PDB file of C-alpha atoms and ligand atoms in Angstrom:
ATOM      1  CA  UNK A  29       0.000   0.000   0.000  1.00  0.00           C
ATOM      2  CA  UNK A  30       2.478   2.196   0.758  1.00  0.00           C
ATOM      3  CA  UNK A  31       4.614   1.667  -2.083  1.00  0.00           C
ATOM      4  CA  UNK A  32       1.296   2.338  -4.580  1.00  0.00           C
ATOM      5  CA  UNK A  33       1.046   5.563  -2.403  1.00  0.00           C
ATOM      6  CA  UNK A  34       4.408   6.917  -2.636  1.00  0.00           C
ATOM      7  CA  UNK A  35       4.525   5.958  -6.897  1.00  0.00           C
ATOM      8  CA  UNK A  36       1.480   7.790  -7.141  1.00  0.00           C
ATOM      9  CA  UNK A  37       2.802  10.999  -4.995  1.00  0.00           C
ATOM     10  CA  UNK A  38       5.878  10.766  -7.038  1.00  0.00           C
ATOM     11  CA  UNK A  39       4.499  10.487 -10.341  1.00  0.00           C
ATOM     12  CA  UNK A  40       1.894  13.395  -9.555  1.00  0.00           C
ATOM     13  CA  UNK A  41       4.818  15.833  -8.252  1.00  0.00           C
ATOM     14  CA  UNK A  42       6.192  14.777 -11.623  1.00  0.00           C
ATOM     15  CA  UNK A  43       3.409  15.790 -13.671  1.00  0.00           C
ATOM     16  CA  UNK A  44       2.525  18.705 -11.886  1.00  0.00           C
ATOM     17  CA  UNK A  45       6.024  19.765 -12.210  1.00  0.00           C
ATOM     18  CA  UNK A  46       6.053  19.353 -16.405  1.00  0.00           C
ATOM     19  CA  UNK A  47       2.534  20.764 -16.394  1.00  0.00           C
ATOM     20  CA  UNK A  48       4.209  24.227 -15.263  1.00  0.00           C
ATOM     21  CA  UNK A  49       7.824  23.977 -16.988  1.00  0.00           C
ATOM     22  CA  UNK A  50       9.811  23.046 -13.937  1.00  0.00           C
ATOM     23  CA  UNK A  51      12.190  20.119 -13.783  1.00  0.00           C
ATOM     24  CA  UNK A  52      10.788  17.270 -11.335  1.00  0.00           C
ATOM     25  CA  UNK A  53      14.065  16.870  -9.762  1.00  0.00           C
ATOM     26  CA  UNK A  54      13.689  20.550  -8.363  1.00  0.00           C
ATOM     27  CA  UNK A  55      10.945  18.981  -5.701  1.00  0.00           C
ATOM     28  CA  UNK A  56      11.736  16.565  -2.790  1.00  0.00           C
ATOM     29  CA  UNK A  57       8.642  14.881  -1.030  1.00  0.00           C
ATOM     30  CA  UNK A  58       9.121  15.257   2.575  1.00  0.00           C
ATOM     31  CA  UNK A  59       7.327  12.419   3.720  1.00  0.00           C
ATOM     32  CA  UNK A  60       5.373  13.376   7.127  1.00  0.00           C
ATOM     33  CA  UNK A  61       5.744  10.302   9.568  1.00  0.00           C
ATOM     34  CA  UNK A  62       4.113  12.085  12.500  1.00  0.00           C
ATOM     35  CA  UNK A  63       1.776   9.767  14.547  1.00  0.00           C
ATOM     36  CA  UNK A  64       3.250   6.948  12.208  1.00  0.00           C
ATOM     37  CA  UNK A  65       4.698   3.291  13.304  1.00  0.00           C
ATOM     38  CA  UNK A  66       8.060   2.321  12.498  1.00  0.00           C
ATOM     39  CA  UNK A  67       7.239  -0.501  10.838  1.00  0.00           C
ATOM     40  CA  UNK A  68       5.478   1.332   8.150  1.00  0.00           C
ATOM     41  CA  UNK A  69       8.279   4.046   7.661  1.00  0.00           C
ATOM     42  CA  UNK A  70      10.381   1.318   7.545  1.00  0.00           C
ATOM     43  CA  UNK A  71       7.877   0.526   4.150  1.00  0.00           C
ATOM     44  CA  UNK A  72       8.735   3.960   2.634  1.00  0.00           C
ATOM     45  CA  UNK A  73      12.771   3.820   3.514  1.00  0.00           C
ATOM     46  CA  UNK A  74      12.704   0.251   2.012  1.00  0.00           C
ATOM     47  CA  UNK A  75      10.821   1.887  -1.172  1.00  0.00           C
ATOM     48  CA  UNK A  76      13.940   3.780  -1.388  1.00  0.00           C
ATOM     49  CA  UNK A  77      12.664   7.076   0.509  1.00  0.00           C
ATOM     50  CA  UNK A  78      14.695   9.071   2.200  1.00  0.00           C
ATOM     51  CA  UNK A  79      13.208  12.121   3.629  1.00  0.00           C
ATOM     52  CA  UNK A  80      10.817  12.462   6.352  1.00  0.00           C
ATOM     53  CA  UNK A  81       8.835  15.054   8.589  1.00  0.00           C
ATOM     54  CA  UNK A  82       8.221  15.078  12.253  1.00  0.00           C
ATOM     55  CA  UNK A  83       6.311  17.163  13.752  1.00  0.00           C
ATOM     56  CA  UNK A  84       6.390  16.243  17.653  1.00  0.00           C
ATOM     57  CA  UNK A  85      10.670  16.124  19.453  1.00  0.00           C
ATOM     58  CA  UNK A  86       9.648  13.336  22.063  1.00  0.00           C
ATOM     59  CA  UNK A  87       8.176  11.574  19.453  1.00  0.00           C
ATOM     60  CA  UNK A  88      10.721  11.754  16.909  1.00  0.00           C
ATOM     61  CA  UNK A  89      13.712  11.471  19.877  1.00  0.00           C
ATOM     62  CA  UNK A  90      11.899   7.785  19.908  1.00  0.00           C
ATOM     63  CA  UNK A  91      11.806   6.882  16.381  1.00  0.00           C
ATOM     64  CA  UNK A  92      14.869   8.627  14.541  1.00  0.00           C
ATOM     65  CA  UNK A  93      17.382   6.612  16.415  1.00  0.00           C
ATOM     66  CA  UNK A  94      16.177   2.995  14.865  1.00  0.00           C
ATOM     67  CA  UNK A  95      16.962   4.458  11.610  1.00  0.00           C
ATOM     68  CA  UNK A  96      20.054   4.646   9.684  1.00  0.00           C
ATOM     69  CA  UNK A  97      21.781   8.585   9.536  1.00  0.00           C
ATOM     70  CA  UNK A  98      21.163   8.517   5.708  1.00  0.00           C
ATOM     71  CA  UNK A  99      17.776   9.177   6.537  1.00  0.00           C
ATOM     72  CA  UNK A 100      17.225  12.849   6.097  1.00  0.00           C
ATOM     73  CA  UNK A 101      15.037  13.994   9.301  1.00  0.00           C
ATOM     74  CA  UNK A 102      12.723  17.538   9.039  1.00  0.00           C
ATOM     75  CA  UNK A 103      11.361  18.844  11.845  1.00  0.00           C
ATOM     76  CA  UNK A 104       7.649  20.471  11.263  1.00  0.00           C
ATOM     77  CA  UNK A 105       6.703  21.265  14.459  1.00  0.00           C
ATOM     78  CA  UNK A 106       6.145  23.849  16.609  1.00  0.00           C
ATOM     79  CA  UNK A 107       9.692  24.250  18.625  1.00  0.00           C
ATOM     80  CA  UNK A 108      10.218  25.931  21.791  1.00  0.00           C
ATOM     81  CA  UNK A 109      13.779  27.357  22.698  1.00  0.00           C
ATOM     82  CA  UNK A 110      14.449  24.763  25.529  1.00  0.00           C
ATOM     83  CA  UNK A 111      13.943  22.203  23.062  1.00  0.00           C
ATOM     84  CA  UNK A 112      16.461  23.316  20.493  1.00  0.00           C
ATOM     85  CA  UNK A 113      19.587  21.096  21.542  1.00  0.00           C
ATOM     86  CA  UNK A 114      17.505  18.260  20.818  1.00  0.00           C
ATOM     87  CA  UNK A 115      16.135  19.304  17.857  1.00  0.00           C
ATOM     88  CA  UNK A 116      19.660  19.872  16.575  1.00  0.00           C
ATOM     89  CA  UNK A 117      20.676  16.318  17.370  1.00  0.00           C
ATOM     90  CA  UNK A 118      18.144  14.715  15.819  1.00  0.00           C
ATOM     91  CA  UNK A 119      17.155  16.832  12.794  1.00  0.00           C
ATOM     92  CA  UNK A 120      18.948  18.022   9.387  1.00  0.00           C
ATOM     93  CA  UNK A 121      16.819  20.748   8.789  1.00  0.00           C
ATOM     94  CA  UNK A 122      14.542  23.136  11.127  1.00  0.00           C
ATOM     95  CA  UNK A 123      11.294  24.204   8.733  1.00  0.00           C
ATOM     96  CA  UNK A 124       9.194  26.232  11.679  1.00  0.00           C
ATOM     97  CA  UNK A 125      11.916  28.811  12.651  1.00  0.00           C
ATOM     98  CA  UNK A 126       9.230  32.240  13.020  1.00  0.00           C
ATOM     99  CA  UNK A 127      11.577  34.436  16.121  1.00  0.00           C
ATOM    100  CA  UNK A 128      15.075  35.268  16.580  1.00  0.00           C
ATOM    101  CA  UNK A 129      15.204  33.705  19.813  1.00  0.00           C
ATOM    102  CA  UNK A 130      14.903  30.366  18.813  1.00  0.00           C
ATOM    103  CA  UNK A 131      17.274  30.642  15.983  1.00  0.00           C
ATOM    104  CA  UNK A 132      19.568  31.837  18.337  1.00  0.00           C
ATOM    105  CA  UNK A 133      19.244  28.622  20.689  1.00  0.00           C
ATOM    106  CA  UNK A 134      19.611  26.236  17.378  1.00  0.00           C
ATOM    107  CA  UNK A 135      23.139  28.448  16.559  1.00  0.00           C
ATOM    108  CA  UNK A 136      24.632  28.032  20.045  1.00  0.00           C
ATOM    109  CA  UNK A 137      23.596  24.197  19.968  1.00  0.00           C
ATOM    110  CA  UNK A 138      24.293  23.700  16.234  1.00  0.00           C
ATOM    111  CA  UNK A 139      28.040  25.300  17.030  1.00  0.00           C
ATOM    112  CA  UNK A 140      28.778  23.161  20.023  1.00  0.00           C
ATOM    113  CA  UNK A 141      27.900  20.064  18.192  1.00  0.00           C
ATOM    114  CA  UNK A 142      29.977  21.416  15.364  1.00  0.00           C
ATOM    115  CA  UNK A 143      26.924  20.763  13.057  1.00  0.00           C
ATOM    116  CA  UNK A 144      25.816  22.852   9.790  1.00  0.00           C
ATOM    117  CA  UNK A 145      22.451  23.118  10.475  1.00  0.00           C
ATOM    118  CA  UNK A 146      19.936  24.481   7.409  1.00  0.00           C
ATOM    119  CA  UNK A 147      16.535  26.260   8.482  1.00  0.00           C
ATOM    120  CA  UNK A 148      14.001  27.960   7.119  1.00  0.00           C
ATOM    121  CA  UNK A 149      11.756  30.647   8.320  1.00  0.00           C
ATOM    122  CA  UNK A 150       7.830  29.613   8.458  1.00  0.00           C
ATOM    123  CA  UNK A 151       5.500  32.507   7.517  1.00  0.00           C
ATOM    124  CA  UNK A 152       2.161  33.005   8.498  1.00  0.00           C
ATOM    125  CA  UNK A 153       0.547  33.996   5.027  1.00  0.00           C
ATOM    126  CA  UNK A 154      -2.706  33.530   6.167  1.00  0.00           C
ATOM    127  CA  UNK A 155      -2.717  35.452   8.576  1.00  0.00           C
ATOM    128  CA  UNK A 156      -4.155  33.201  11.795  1.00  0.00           C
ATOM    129  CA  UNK A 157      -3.766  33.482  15.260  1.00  0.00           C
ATOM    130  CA  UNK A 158      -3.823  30.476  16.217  1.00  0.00           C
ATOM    131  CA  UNK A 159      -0.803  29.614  13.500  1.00  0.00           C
ATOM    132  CA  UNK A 160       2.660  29.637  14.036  1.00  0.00           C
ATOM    133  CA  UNK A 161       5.345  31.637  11.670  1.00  0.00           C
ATOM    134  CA  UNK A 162       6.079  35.194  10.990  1.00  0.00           C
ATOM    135  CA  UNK A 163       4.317  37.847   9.519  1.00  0.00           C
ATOM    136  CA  UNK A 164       4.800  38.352   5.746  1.00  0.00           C
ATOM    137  CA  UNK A 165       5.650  41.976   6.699  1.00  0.00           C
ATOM    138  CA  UNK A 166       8.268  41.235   9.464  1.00  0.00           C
ATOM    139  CA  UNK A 167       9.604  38.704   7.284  1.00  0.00           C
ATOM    140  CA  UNK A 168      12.546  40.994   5.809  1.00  0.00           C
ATOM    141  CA  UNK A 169      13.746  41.711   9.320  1.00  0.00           C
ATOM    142  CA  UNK A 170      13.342  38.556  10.584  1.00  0.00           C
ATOM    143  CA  UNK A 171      15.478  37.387   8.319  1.00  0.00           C
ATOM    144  CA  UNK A 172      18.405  39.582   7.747  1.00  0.00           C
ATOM    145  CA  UNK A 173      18.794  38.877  11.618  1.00  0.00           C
ATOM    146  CA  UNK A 174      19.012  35.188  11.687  1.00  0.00           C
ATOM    147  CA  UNK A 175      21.315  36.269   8.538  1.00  0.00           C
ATOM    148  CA  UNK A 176      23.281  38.450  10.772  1.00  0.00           C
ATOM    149  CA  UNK A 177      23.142  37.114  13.849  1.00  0.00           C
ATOM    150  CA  UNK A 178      23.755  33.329  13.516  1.00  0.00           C
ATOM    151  CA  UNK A 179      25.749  31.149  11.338  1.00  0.00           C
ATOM    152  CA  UNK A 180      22.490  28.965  10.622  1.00  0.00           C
ATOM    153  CA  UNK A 181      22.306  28.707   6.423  1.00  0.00           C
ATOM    154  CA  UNK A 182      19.330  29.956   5.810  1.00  0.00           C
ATOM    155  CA  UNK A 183      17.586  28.012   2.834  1.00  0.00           C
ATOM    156  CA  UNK A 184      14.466  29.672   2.225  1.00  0.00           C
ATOM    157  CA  UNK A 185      10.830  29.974   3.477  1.00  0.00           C
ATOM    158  CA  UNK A 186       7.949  27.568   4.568  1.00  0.00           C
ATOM    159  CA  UNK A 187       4.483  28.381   4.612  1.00  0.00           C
ATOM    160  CA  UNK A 188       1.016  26.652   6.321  1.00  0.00           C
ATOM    161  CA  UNK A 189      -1.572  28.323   4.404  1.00  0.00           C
ATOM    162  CA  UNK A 190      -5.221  28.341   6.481  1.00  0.00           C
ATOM    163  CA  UNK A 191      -7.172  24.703   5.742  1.00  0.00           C
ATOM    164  CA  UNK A 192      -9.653  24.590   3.049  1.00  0.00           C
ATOM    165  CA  UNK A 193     -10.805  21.473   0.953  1.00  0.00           C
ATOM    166  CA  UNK A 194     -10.028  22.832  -2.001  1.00  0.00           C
ATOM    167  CA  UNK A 195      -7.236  23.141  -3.304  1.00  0.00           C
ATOM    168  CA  UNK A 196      -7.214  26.332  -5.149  1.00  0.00           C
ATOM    169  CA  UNK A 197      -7.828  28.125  -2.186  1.00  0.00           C
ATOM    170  CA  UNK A 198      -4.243  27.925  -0.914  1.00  0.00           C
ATOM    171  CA  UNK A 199      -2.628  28.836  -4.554  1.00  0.00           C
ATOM    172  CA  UNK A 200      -2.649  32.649  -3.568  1.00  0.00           C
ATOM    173  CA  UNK A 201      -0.570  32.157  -0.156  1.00  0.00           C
ATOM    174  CA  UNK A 202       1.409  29.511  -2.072  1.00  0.00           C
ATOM    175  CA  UNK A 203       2.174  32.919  -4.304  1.00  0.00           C
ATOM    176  CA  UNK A 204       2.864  35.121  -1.870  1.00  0.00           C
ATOM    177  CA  UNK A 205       5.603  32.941  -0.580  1.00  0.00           C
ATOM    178  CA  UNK A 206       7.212  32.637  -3.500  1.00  0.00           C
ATOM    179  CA  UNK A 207       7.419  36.517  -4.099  1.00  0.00           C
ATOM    180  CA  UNK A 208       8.298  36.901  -0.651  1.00  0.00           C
ATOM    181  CA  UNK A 209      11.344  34.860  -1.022  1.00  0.00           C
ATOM    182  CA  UNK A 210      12.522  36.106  -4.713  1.00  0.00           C
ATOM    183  CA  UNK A 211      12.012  39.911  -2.750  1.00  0.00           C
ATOM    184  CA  UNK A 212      14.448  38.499   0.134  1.00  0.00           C
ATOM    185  CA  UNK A 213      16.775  36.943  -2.650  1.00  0.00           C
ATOM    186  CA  UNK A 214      17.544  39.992  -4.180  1.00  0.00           C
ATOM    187  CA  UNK A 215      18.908  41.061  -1.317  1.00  0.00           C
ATOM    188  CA  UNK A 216      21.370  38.252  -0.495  1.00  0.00           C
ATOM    189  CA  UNK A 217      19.410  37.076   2.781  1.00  0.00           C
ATOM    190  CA  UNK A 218      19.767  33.537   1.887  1.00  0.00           C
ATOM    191  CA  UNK A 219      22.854  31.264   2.271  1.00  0.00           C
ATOM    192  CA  UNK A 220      21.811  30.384  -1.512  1.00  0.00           C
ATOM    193  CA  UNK A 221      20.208  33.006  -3.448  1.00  0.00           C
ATOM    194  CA  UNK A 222      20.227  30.911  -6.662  1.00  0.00           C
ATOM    195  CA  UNK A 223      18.589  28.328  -5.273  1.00  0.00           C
ATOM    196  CA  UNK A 224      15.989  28.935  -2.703  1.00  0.00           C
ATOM    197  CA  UNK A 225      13.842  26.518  -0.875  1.00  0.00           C
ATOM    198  CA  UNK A 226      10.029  26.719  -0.777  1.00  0.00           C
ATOM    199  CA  UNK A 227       8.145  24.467   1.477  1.00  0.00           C
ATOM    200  CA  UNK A 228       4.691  24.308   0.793  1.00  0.00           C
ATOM    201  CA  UNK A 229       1.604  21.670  -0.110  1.00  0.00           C
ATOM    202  CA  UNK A 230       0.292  19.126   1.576  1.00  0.00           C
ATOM    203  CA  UNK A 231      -1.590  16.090   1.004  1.00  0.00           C
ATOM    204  CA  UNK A 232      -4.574  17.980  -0.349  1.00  0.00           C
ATOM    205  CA  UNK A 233      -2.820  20.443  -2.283  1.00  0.00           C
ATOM    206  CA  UNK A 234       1.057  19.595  -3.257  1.00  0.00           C
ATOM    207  CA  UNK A 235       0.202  19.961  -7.224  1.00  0.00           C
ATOM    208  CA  UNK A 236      -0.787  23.663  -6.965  1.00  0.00           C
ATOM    209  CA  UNK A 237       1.992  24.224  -4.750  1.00  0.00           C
ATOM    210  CA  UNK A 238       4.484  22.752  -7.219  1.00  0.00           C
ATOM    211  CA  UNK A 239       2.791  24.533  -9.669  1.00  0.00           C
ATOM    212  CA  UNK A 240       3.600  27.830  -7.746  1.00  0.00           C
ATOM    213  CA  UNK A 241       7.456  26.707  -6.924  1.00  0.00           C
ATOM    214  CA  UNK A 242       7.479  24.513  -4.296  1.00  0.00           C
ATOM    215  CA  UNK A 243      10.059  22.686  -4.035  1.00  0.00           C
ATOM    216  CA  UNK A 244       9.607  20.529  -0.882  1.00  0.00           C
ATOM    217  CA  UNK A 245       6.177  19.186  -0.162  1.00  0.00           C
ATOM    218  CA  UNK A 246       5.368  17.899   3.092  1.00  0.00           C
ATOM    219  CA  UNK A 247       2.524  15.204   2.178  1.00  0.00           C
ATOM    220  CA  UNK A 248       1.766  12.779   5.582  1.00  0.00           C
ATOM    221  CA  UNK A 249      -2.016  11.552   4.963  1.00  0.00           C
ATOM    222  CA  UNK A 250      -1.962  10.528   0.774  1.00  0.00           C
ATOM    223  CA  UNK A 251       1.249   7.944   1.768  1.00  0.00           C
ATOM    224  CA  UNK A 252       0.510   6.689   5.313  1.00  0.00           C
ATOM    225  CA  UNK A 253      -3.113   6.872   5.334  1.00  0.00           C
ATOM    226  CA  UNK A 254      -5.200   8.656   8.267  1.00  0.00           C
ATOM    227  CA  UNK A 255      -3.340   9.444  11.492  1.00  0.00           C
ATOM    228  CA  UNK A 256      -4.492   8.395  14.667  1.00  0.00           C
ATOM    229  CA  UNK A 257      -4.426  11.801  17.095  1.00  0.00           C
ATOM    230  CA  UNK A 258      -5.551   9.494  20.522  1.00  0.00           C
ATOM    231  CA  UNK A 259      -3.201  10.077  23.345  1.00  0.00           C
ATOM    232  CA  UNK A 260      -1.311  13.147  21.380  1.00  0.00           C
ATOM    233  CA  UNK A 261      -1.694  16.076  23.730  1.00  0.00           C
TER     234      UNK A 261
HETATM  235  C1  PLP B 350       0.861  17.121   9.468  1.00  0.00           C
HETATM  236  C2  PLP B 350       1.564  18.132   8.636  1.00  0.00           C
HETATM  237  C3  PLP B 350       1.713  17.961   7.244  1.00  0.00           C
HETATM  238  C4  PLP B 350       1.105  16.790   6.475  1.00  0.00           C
HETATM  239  O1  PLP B 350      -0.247  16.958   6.332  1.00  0.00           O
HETATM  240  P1  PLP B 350      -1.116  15.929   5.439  1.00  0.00           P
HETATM  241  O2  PLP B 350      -2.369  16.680   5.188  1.00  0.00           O
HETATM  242  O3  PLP B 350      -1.292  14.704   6.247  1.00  0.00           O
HETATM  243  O4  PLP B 350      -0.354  15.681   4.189  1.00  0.00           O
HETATM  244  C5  PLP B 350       2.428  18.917   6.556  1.00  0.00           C
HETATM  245  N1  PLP B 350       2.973  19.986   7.166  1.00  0.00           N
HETATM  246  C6  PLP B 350       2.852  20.194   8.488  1.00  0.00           C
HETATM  247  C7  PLP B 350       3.489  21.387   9.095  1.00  0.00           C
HETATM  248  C8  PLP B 350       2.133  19.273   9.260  1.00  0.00           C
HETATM  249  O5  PLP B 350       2.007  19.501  10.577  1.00  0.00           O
END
């Protein structure tokens, strides 16, 4: 099942990829384990996939270890600056950094474990309270901080857009990223201004992300099926 899943995934990124002129290879499916049993990771790594999500530390600080370091690991979450150390062990990239505070923790733990840890800063494009991420308009300062301030590379933006079923809904925050980050490229903010990552798209709308640049899409529910939320707090 799993395997049908993740050919289907790949194939659509593919598609939706040539439909807008952009080479597939550009987009990496971060698979989102969250809530999901070794055993069937283990399915997707023994597909031959190597990138996953996590959205939860004491969670992932369970799994991540019974898996081989090629794995690449994302963290997702929401992170808290007392948490950082661990989410520098365990993670190669940091999606959700929104506040210069707790880029500064993942820099002083990232520096002591003489690791080269990539981020990127989450925006809130839609605008909700309840949502983690910076505002589009503190964006630019946000940025040129971490820049600044920390030796954390600095490899573009993610974005949560607000939930609707369809699809189409979520294109014009999928936009706005993308012009966000070009703006904050042509100023030299990132440690890669030629080649910027965009993480956006999720299960229910990764093809009009890609279509808008994406080029990581965080899909959990199309490959491992519903997640169980009992006994998360
Ligand atoms: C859970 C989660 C996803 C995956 O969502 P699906 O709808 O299951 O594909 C992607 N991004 C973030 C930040 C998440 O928390």
């Amino acid at each position: 099942m799993i395997r049908d899943n993740l050919n289907h995934i790949l194939e659509t990124i593919t598609q939706s990829a040539r439909n807008s002129g952009r080479d597939p290879l550009e987009i990496t499916l971060v698979a989102v384990s969250k809530l999901v049993d070794l055993a069937t990771i283990q399915e997707a790594v023994d597909c031959g996939h190597f990138v996953y999500g996590e959205n939860y530390l004491q969670e992932a600080a369970e799994k991540i270890p019974h898996f081989p370091s090629t794995i690449h690991w994302h963290f997702i979450g929401h992170l808290q600056s007392n948490k950082a150390k661990q989410a520098v062990e365990l993670f190669d990239m940091v999606e959700t950094v929104d506040r210069l505070k707790i880029a500064k923790a993942l820099d002083h733990h990232a520096l002591l474990l003489n690791k080269n840890l990539s981020v990127l800063v989450q925006v809130n494009t839609g605008r909700e309270e309840q949502k983690s991420g910076v505002l589009p308009e503190d964006a630019e300062r946000l940025v040129r901080a971490i820049a600044q301030e920390t030796t954390l590379q600095i490899r573009g933006l993610m974005t949560m857009p607000p939930f609707c079923a369809d699809p189409e809904h979520s294109r014009p925050y999928f936009r706005e990223l993308r012009e966000l980050a070009k703006q904050l490229a042509a100023q030299g903010l990132f440690a890669d201004n030629e080649r910027i990552e965009l993480s956006m798209g999720m299960s229910a709308d990764y093809p009009v992300a890609i279509e808008e640049g994406a080029t990581l899409v965080r899909v959990g529910t199309a490959l491992f099926g519903n997640r169980n939320y009992e006994g998360v707090n």
